[in-house]
């Protein structure tokens, strides 16, 4: 039953996590089993109710017929009326809350009651009951989505009880000879056992197929979600989909925005004094906390490059979805509050090199949002506003927030107890002449002792605009204290002992200076939640980091299981799985038709389905041949026949059918079933078998014709569920042979309506099973194809954005950082770009700048492919290249070859820039300045929002200074 169960320890999962027991067909993971059952119930509930209604209607129809034409006795009529009432009552019950809560128990009890009632009915009223017994396995195994092994036990018990009862039933009928009774019982045993066990096999295959498809979709959706999560953290949402569609030259006016530029002071000194793992740990925690501030204030992070953190407020495309109450504050004011909180984050933090300080500059104005580059598209903001914001940062002072007069005007009136503006007057700014600027600070602070640590808390925190904004962003009341996710310790990132000076915990709980964590969660626990949400759907021990070649990592990713992400509590009080975002995105009404959009896709679907059904096809043909052979041999015994002269024809038809099916089984290695003509061959083969079965009606005595009816039912089951035919072929084959069967029954004129009715009911039940199976198969096939297509597109884009080893690390839920030695780096800068950009700004043609960079960097991207080097990133007019592509193991690298590739790349870039300058008058003054250096670098992804793959370390700075 789908009832709530306690969470299990996910550490105890098997290595694969999505495996199920091969015989019982239940997942080892009880939580996953519950999810699967809930999703199956949700998907089949409406269909189950329809089947109940159809069965009830058929019971009513047959009862009415008997009341009208057979004049039954009172007890018989009362029992039939009871069956009708019970059927109607269960149909009504299927719409209740109790049925949904206890689906499996309700279904199994209903089936058990129906089988017991049918057995008592046949015993009391001395009915043969063979046709209804043949109908039971098909209805239970094929039509209803219930545990196969439980149904198997139920059906086997029912079969044994029936065979015992029918043995006594015919033994008491003296109108049959002993040979006739033996013949009937052997046929019943063989046919009913064949129908039951074949139906059980079909049910087993159907459930196994559903579970296998469920696992496949979970894994594919897990890959899809991980790819999307990674991509979402590399590119802003509003450009991600356009880039995936192949757009590369994107330039849009973003209107008036406010830009934050933050630099880490004395970064060169920090890189020379801090050990690599300490440097990465510091950057990861710092920028991660900045990312959280961006999220809380509704600010769009743009990028991080080395020591620089850049964010933007008021970006039109990124404002969609922000809490409307946040939007009531203008972007400049939000950026100002965020910048002050950034200052508070680092206040009092020390490193080996001394106190950690940052400087921040803010300016407001118009910008162009552009994507430049070909195989590694880079999102950037371009325009004079960006340059001026950078100048505000560089012309400020350590541990100071520096803003332009334009920002000061936009912020307007503020509470002097909260914010203080220090007028600097007019100061010289490179490329801008003199500008009126201000320093901004918070006026008063006190230090309190909390939790064993010195905490810096500013006056008026709870009622400040800052916390109001934070509370709004988190959906909290103003009186609630928001909690941020601190960064975990990444000390296992790289080899080497940590210095004593940096073995401190002063970063824990310091997402903002005004907030104290009080939820009792450790830093590692919160980091796990953070990385799980950002980079993967299920991460096991995410604080353990994979090292680059040379560093071992014993940790293995946990199974991709995320129950809380895809379920809601339904109105009936049970957990009902929603369709995942992937399924909703790719659901197409055409999946429920019985032909794909194109003939090529239809052929691919047919081949894939037939290959998957090969075993079932062979079993169907093989079982048919064996059973028909046994039944044909039984005809040789002294069974009474009405016309001895027809025996030779009957033998020819039946042995011919056995021979043809045997030949079909033997042809399996040749994959004949993949040929377009195969369905029509199958129709002819089974029609030949029906001819022999139909002819049997004219051979047997009246009361022995039920044996031939069971043969027909068995053939109908094989046709519908052996997997050799698709639904359109099944319909054609069954209708043709059913027509032949009806004609033969009519000509025989014995038990005409009963045989026709119950055979039609049997066919209808099989049609329903075949219909729902193929509809689901086609939908799942198309869904799988589209997910594969989407994953392929995303994978191609990710391969261009990140080195393969980094993608694998992110998919495994590991921090993508590594240390490499003897890496050759190239830093290139376009000389004259600032002058060209300013001229375009004066002409109100900022798009021209984006177009120029896009064409130029696209050419450089192609040269990267040509020379086998890796493009690290671009920022503005700066282009950074690394000789090592990350596509081979560190031990297989050729350092000299990498150096030569980078040098060739440099000369090619200079040659191209000279060519562009010569061919374009507006660009005649541009040139290129390039610096190259080889040394040790740390590569990795820092932060949690809109991250980029970057290089760090003193040698990276040297390479930049060489330029």
XYZ file of N, CA and C in Angstrom, residues 372-377 826-831 833 852-882 901-902 904-917 923 926-930:
198
model
N 29.445 36.518 -26.599
C 30.487 36.515 -27.614
C 31.204 35.178 -27.586
N 31.728 34.786 -28.733
C 32.449 33.526 -28.828
C 31.641 32.485 -29.569
N 32.343 31.452 -30.054
C 31.696 30.401 -30.840
C 31.537 29.138 -30.017
N 32.636 28.349 -29.865
C 32.485 27.065 -29.191
C 32.436 27.209 -27.683
N 32.817 28.362 -27.145
C 32.666 28.608 -25.717
C 32.059 29.990 -25.534
N 30.743 30.106 -25.703
C 30.098 31.412 -25.621
C 30.218 31.989 -24.223
N 48.160 32.054 -21.558
C 48.242 33.200 -22.458
C 47.179 34.207 -22.058
N 47.605 35.440 -21.819
C 46.676 36.544 -21.565
C 46.807 37.539 -22.710
N 45.689 37.820 -23.369
C 45.707 38.744 -24.510
C 44.739 39.887 -24.252
N 45.151 41.081 -24.634
C 44.313 42.266 -24.434
C 44.305 43.071 -25.721
N 43.119 43.571 -26.101
C 42.989 44.355 -27.327
C 43.364 45.809 -27.029
N 44.440 46.253 -27.593
C 44.871 47.646 -27.423
C 43.946 48.541 -28.256
N 40.768 49.138 -27.497
C 39.367 48.728 -27.374
C 38.556 49.761 -26.596
N 31.652 43.479 -32.873
C 33.088 43.407 -33.120
C 33.735 42.317 -32.267
N 33.407 42.313 -30.970
C 33.981 41.301 -30.087
C 33.536 39.896 -30.478
N 32.275 39.768 -30.854
C 31.757 38.453 -31.216
C 32.500 37.883 -32.424
N 32.693 38.704 -33.459
C 33.409 38.245 -34.650
C 34.867 37.920 -34.316
N 35.492 38.804 -33.542
C 36.897 38.619 -33.216
C 37.101 37.368 -32.351
N 36.286 37.221 -31.312
C 36.463 36.084 -30.411
C 36.017 34.769 -31.053
N 35.082 34.854 -31.983
C 34.714 33.643 -32.717
C 35.900 33.134 -33.525
N 36.621 34.061 -34.131
C 37.826 33.678 -34.867
C 38.857 33.081 -33.912
N 39.042 33.699 -32.746
C 39.993 33.169 -31.764
C 39.561 31.787 -31.272
N 38.238 31.595 -31.084
C 37.734 30.288 -30.652
C 38.082 29.207 -31.671
N 37.919 29.523 -32.929
C 38.262 28.557 -33.977
C 39.763 28.275 -33.998
N 40.544 29.302 -33.705
C 41.987 29.089 -33.639
C 42.362 28.209 -32.444
N 41.618 28.317 -31.361
C 41.856 27.422 -30.214
C 41.688 25.967 -30.636
N 40.637 25.690 -31.394
C 40.454 24.329 -31.895
C 41.598 23.929 -32.832
N 41.991 24.872 -33.677
C 43.032 24.581 -34.662
C 44.359 24.229 -33.985
N 44.706 24.955 -32.940
C 46.008 24.754 -32.304
C 45.945 23.855 -31.065
N 44.766 23.366 -30.733
C 44.656 22.421 -29.635
C 44.900 23.015 -28.271
N 44.435 24.251 -28.048
C 44.568 24.882 -26.733
C 43.176 25.105 -26.154
N 43.138 25.425 -24.862
C 41.843 25.570 -24.189
C 41.574 27.036 -23.872
N 40.412 27.515 -24.312
C 39.988 28.866 -23.978
C 39.442 28.848 -22.554
N 40.091 29.620 -21.675
C 39.655 29.649 -20.279
C 38.429 30.547 -20.134
N 38.537 31.791 -20.557
C 37.400 32.702 -20.490
C 37.769 33.994 -21.198
N 36.777 34.861 -21.321
C 36.996 36.236 -21.770
C 36.337 37.154 -20.756
N 36.919 38.315 -20.576
C 36.298 39.351 -19.760
C 36.562 40.668 -20.457
N 35.477 41.280 -20.924
C 35.636 42.490 -21.723
C 36.409 42.171 -22.987
N 37.557 42.855 -23.163
C 38.378 42.611 -24.348
C 39.569 41.713 -24.035
N 39.561 41.068 -22.879
C 40.655 40.178 -22.483
C 40.314 38.743 -22.863
N 41.297 38.046 -23.420
C 41.097 36.665 -23.881
C 42.184 35.804 -23.226
N 41.758 34.754 -22.488
C 42.693 33.932 -21.722
C 42.692 32.502 -22.266
N 43.903 31.946 -22.474
C 44.078 30.615 -23.059
C 45.000 29.795 -22.165
N 44.781 28.498 -22.142
C 45.615 27.576 -21.376
C 46.059 26.447 -22.301
N 52.042 25.062 -28.849
C 50.674 25.345 -29.302
C 50.233 26.730 -28.858
N 50.562 27.096 -27.627
C 50.171 28.416 -27.122
C 50.890 29.517 -27.891
N 52.059 29.386 -30.982
C 51.443 29.464 -32.310
C 50.104 30.196 -32.248
N 49.354 29.927 -31.192
C 48.070 30.603 -31.010
C 48.285 32.109 -30.881
N 49.311 32.504 -30.137
C 49.584 33.925 -29.933
C 49.909 34.622 -31.243
N 50.804 34.042 -32.039
C 51.160 34.649 -33.319
C 49.945 34.729 -34.249
N 49.095 33.693 -34.200
C 47.906 33.701 -35.048
C 46.939 34.806 -34.630
N 46.798 35.029 -33.319
C 45.924 36.097 -32.839
C 46.444 37.468 -33.272
N 47.750 37.676 -33.167
C 48.342 38.959 -33.583
C 48.150 39.171 -35.076
N 48.356 38.114 -35.831
C 48.197 38.216 -37.289
C 46.762 38.596 -37.646
N 45.799 37.970 -36.964
C 44.397 38.252 -37.294
C 44.000 39.675 -36.889
N 44.493 40.137 -35.738
C 44.119 41.480 -35.301
C 44.694 42.526 -36.256
N 45.889 42.273 -36.783
C 46.465 43.194 -37.788
C 45.631 43.192 -39.056
N 45.136 42.038 -39.424
C 44.304 41.934 -40.628
C 42.997 42.701 -40.441
N 42.395 42.569 -39.268
C 41.145 43.287 -38.986
C 41.385 44.787 -38.997
N 42.485 45.233 -38.407
C 42.793 46.667 -38.366
C 43.022 47.225 -39.759
N 38.500 50.402 -37.018
C 39.340 49.619 -36.115
C 40.816 49.737 -36.452
N 43.392 49.540 -33.489
C 43.458 48.443 -32.515
C 44.681 47.576 -32.777
N 45.157 46.954 -31.740
C 46.298 46.053 -31.821
C 46.113 45.009 -30.730
N 47.103 44.177 -30.534
C 46.973 43.138 -29.523
C 48.241 43.041 -28.706
N 48.049 42.912 -27.391
C 49.155 42.764 -26.457
C 48.988 41.398 -25.780
N 50.021 40.574 -25.820
C 49.922 39.201 -25.320
C 51.066 38.904 -24.368
